[in-house]
mmCIF file of C-alpha atoms in Angstrom:
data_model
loop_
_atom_site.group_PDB
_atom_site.id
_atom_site.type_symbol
_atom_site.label_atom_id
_atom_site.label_comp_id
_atom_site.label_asym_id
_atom_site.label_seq_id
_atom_site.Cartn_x
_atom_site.Cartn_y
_atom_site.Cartn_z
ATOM 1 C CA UNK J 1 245.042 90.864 -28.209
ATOM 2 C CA UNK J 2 243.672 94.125 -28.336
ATOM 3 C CA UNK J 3 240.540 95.111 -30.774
ATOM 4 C CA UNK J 4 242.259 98.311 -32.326
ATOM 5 C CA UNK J 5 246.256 98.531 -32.081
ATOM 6 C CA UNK J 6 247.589 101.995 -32.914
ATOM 7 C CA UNK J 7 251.167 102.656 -32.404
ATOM 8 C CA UNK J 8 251.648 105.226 -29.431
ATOM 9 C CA UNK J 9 254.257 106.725 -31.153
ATOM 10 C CA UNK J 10 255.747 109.517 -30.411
ATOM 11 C CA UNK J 11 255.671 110.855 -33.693
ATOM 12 C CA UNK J 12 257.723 113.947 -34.445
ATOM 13 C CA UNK J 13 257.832 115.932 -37.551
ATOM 14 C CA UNK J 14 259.171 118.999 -38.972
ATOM 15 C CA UNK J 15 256.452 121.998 -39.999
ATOM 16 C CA UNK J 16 254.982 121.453 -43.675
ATOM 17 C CA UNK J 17 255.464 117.395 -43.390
ATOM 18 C CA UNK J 18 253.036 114.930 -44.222
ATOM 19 C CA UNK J 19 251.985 113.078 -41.976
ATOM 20 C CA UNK J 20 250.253 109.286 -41.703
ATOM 21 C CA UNK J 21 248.575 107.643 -38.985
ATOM 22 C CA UNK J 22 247.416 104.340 -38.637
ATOM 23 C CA UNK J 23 245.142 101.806 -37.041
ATOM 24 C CA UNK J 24 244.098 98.051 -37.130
ATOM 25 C CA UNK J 25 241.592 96.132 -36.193
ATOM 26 C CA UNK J 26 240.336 92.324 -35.402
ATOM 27 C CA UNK J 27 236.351 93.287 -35.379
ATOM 28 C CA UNK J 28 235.019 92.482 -38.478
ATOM 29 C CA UNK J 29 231.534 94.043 -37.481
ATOM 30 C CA UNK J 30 233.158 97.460 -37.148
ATOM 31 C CA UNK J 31 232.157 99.602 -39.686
ATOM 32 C CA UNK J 32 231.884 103.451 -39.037
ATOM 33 C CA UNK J 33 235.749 104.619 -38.325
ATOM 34 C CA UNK J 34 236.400 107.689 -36.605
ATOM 35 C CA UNK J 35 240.036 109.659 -35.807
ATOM 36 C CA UNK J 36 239.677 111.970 -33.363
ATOM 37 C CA UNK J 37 242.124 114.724 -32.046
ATOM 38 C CA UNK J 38 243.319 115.212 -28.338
ATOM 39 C CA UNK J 39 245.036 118.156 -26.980
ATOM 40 C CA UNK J 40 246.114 118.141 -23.357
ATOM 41 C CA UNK J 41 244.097 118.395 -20.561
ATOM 42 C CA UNK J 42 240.768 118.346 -22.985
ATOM 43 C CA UNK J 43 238.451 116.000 -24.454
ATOM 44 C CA UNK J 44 238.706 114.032 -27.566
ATOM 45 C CA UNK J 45 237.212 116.267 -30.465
ATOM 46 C CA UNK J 46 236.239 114.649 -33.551
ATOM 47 C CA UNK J 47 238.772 115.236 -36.515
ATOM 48 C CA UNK J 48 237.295 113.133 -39.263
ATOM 49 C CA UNK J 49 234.246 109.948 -39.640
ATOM 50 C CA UNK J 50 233.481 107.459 -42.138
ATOM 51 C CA UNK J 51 230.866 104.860 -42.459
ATOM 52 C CA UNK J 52 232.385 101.402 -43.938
ATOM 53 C CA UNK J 53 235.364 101.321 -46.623
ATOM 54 C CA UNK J 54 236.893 104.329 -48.879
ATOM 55 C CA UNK J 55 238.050 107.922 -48.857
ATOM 56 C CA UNK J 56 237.026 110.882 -46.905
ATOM 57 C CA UNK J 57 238.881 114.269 -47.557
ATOM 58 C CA UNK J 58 238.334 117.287 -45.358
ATOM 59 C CA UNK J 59 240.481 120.248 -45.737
ATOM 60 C CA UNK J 60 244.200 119.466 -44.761
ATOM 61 C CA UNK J 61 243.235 115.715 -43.781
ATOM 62 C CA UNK J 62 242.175 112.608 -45.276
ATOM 63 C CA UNK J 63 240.708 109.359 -44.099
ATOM 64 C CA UNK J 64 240.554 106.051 -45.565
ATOM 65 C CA UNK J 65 239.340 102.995 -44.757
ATOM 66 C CA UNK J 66 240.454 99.361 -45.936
ATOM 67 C CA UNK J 67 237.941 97.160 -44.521
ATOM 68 C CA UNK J 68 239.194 94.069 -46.511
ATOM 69 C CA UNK J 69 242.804 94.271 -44.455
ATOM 70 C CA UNK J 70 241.084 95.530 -41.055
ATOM 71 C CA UNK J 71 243.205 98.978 -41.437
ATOM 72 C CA UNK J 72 242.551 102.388 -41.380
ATOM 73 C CA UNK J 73 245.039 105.953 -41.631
ATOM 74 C CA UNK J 74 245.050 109.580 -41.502
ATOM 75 C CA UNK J 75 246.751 111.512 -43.389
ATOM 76 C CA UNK J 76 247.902 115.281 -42.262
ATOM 77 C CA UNK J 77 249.108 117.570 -45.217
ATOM 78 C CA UNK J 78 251.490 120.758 -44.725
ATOM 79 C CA UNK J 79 251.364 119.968 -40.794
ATOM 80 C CA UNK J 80 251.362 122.866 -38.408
ATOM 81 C CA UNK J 81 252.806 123.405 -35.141
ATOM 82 C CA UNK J 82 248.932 123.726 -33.862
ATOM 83 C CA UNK J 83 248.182 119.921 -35.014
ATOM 84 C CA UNK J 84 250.462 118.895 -32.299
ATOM 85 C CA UNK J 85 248.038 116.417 -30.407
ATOM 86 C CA UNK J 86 246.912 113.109 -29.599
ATOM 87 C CA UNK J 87 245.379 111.247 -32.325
ATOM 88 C CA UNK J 88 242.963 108.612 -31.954
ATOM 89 C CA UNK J 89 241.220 106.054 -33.752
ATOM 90 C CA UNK J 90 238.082 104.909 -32.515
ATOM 91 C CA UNK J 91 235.507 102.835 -34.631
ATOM 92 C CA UNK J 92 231.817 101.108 -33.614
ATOM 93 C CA UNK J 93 230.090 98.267 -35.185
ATOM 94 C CA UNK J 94 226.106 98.598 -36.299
ATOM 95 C CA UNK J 95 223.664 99.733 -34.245
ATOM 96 C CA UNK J 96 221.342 96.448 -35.178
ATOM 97 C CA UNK J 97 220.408 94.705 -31.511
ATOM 98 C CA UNK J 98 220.408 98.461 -29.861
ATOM 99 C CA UNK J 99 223.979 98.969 -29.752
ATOM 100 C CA UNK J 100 224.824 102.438 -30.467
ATOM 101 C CA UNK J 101 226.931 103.500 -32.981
ATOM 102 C CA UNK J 102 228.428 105.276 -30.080
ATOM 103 C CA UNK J 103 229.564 102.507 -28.529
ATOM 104 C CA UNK J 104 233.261 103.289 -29.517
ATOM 105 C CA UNK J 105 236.668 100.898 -29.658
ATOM 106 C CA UNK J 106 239.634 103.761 -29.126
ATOM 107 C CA UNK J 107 243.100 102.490 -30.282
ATOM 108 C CA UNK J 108 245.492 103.860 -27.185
ATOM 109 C CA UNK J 109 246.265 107.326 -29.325
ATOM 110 C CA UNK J 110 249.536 108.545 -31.145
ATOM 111 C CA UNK J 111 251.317 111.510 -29.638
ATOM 112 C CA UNK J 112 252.196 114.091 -32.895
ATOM 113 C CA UNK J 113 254.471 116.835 -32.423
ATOM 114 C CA UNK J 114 254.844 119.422 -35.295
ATOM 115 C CA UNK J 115 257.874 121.531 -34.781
ATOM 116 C CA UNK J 116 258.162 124.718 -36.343
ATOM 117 C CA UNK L 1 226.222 125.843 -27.587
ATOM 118 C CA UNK L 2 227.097 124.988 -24.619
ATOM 119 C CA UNK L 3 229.175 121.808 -24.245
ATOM 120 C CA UNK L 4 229.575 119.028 -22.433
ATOM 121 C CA UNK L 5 230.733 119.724 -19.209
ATOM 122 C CA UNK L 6 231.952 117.998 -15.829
ATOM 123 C CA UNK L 7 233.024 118.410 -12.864
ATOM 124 C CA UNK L 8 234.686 118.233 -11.042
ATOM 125 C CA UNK L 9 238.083 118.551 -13.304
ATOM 126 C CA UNK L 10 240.184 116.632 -10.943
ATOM 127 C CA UNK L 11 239.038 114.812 -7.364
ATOM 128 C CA UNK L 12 241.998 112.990 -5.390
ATOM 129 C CA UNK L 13 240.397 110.859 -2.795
ATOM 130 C CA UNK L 14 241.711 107.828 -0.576
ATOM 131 C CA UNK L 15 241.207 104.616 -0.967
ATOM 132 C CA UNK L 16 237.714 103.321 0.563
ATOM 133 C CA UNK L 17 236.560 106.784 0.072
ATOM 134 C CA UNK L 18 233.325 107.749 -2.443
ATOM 135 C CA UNK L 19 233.778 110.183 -4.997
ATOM 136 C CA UNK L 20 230.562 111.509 -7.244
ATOM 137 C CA UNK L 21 231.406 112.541 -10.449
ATOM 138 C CA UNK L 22 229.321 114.847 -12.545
ATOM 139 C CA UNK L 23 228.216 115.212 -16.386
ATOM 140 C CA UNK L 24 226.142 117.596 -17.902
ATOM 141 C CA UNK L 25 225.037 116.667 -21.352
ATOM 142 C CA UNK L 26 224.524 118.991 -24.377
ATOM 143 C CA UNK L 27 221.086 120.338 -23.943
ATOM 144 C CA UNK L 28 218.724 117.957 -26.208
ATOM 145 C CA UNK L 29 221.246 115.288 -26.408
ATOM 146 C CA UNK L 30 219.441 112.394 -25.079
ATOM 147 C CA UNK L 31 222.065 109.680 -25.591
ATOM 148 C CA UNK L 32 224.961 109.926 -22.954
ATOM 149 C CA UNK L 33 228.228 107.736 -22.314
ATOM 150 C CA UNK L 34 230.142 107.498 -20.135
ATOM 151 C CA UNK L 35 234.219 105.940 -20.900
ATOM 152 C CA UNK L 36 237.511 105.749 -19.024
ATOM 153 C CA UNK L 37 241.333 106.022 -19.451
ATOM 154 C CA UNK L 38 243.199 104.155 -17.128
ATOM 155 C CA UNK L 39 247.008 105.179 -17.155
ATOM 156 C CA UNK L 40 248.739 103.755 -20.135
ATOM 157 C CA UNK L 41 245.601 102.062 -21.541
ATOM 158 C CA UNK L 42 242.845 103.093 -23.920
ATOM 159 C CA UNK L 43 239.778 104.761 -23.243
ATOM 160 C CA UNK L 44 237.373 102.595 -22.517
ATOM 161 C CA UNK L 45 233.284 102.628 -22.701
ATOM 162 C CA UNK L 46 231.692 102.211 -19.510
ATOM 163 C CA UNK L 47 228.121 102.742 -20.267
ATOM 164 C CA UNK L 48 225.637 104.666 -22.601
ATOM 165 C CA UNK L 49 222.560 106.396 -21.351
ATOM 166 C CA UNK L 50 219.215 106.787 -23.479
ATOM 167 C CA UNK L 51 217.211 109.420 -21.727
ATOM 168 C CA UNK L 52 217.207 108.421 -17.903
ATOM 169 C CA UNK L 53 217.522 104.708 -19.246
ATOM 170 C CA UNK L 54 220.699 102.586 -19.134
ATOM 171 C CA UNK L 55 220.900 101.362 -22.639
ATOM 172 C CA UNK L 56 224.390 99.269 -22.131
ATOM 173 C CA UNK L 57 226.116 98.988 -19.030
ATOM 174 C CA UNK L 58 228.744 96.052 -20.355
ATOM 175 C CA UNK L 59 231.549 97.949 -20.036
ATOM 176 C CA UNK L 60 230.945 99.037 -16.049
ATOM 177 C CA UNK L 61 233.926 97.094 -14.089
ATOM 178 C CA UNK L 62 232.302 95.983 -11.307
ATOM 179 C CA UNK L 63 229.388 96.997 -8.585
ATOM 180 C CA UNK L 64 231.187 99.672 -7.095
ATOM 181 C CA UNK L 65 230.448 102.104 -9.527
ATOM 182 C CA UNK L 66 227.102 103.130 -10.032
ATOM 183 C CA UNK L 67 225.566 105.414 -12.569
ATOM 184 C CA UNK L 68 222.439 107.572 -12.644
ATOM 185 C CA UNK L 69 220.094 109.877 -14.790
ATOM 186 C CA UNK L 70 218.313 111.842 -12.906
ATOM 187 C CA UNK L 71 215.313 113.000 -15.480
ATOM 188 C CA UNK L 72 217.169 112.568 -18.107
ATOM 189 C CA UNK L 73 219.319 115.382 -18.131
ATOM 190 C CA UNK L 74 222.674 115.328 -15.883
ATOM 191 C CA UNK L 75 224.395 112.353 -15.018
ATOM 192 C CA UNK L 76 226.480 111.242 -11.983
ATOM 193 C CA UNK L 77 228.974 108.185 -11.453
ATOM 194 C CA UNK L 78 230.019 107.531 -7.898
ATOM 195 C CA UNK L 79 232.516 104.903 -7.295
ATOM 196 C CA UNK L 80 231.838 103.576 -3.537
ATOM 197 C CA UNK L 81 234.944 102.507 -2.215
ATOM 198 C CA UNK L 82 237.222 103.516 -4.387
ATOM 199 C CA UNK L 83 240.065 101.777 -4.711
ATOM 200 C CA UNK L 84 244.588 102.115 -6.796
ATOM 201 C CA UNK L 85 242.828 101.220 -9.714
ATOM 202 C CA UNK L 86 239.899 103.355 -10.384
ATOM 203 C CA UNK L 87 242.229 106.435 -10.804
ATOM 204 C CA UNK L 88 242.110 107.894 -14.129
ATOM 205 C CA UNK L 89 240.279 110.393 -16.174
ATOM 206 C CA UNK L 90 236.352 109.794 -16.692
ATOM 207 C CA UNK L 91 234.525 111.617 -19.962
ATOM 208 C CA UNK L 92 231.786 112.063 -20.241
ATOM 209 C CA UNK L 93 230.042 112.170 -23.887
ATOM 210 C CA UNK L 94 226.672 112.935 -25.601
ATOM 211 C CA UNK L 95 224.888 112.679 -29.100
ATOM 212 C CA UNK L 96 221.705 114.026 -29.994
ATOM 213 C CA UNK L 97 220.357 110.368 -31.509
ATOM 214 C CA UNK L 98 222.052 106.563 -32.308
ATOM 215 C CA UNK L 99 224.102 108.118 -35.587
ATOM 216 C CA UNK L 100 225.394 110.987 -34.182
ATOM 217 C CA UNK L 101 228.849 111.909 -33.646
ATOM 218 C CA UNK L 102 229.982 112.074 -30.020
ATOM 219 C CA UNK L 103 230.339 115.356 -28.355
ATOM 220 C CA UNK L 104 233.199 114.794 -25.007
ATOM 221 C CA UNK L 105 233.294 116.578 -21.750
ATOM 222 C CA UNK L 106 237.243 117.291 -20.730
ATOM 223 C CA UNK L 107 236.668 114.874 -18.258
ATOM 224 C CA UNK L 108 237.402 114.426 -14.895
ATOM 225 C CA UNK L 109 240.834 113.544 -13.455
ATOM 226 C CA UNK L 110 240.441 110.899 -10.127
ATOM 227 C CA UNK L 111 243.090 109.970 -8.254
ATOM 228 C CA UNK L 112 242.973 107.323 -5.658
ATOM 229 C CA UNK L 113 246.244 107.398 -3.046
#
C-alpha cells in the first residue's frame, strides 16, 4: 500500500468551476502538507503549504488538512484555463532525528484540465 | 534569482552505458535533493544533500548510482551502467535551510533503450 494515494484523475472541468482535490495518507508522523502544481515539461512549483491540521487560504485556493482521518484537499475557485496542470500532494514528517522536512512523500499527481 | 537548473534536459543512452547528470542549486541554498519519477509512478526522494555532505541517502536504489557535491555547490548523479529501469525524469531541488520550501529544477529526462 502506498503512503499517499491521490487519484490520477483526469479531471476535467468547465472555466469558472470549483474544483477539489484530494489526498490520503497512512503516515501518522506526517505533518507539514504541501500541493504543488506541475505544468508540462517543468518542475513541480509549490502552490500552497501547511504545517499540521486546519485551513490555509491563498488567493483563488484553499488547503486543509484533516489529520485525525489522514486526508488532505485543495480547493480551486472560478478555475481558469491557465490552472490546467498536474497537481500534487506531497507531505514530510518532523525534522527530529535529522530528517528534513524536505524529505517529501508525493501522491502520483492529478491531471486538471480547465476548458474555456 | 536564478533557479534551479539542470542539465542536461533530456540524455538517451544504452543500456550499460554511464550518464552524468547535473544540478545547480539556488545560490545560498545549502540543502539539495535529489528525487525521481519513474513512468507511471510517483516521484520519489533519492537523497538530500547538506552542504557537500550526504544527509540521507535511503532512498538511492542501489550502488549504481552515485551522487556528489563537489564544494558544496553543484551536484552530479551518474548512474554506471545504466540499465530499462533507470529511465525517467531526475529533479533536482534546493532549500535555503531544514524548513524551507523546496525550490525544483525541470529536471532531466533519461532514457535507457
Amino acid at each position: 500500500q502506498k503512503e499517499v494515494e491521490q487519484d490520477p484523475g483526469p479531471l476535467s472541468v468547465p472555466e469558472g468551476a470549483i474544483v477539489s482535490l484530494n489526498c490520503t495518507y497512512s503516515n501518522s508522523a506526517f505533518q507539514y502538507f504541501m500541493w504543488y502544481r506541475q505544468y508540462s515539461r517543468k518542475g513541480p512549483e509549490l502552490l500552497m503549504y501547511t504545517y499540521s491540521s486546519g485551513n490555509k487560504e491563498d488567493g483563488r485556493f484553499t488547503a486543509q488538512v484533516d489529520k485525525s482521518s489522514k486526508y488532505i484537499s485543495l480547493f480551486i475557485r472560478d478555475s481558469q484555463p491557465s490552472d490546467s496542470a498536474t497537481y500534487l500532494c506531497a507531505m514530510s514528517a518532523d525534522s527530529a532525528g535529522g530528517t528534513s522536512y524536505g524529505k517529501l512523500t508525493f501522491g502520483q499527481g492529478t491531471i486538471l484540465t480547465v476548458h474555456p | 534569482e536564478a533557479g534551479v537548473t539542470q542539465f542536461p534536459s533530456h540524455s538517451v543512452i544504452e543500456k550499460g552505458q554511464t550518464v552524468t547528470l547535473r544540478c545547480d542549486p539556488i545560490s545560498g541554498h545549502d540543502n539539495l535533493y535529489w528525487y525521481r519519477r519513474v513512468m507511471g509512478k510517483e516521484i520519489k526522494f533519492l537523497l538530500h544533500f547538506v552542504k557537500e555532505s550526504k544527509q540521507d541517502e535511503s532512498g538511492m536504489p542501489n550502488n549504481r548510482f552515485l551522487a556528489e557535491r563537489t564544494g558544496g555547490t553543484y551536484s552530479t548523479l551518474k548512474v554506471q551502467p545504466a540499465e530499462l529501469e533507470d529511465s525517467g525524469v531526475y529533479f533536482c531541488a534546493s532549500s535555503q535551510d531544514f524548513y524551507s520550501p523546496l525550490h525544483f529544477g525541470n529536471g532531466t529526462r533519461l532514457t535507457v533503450t
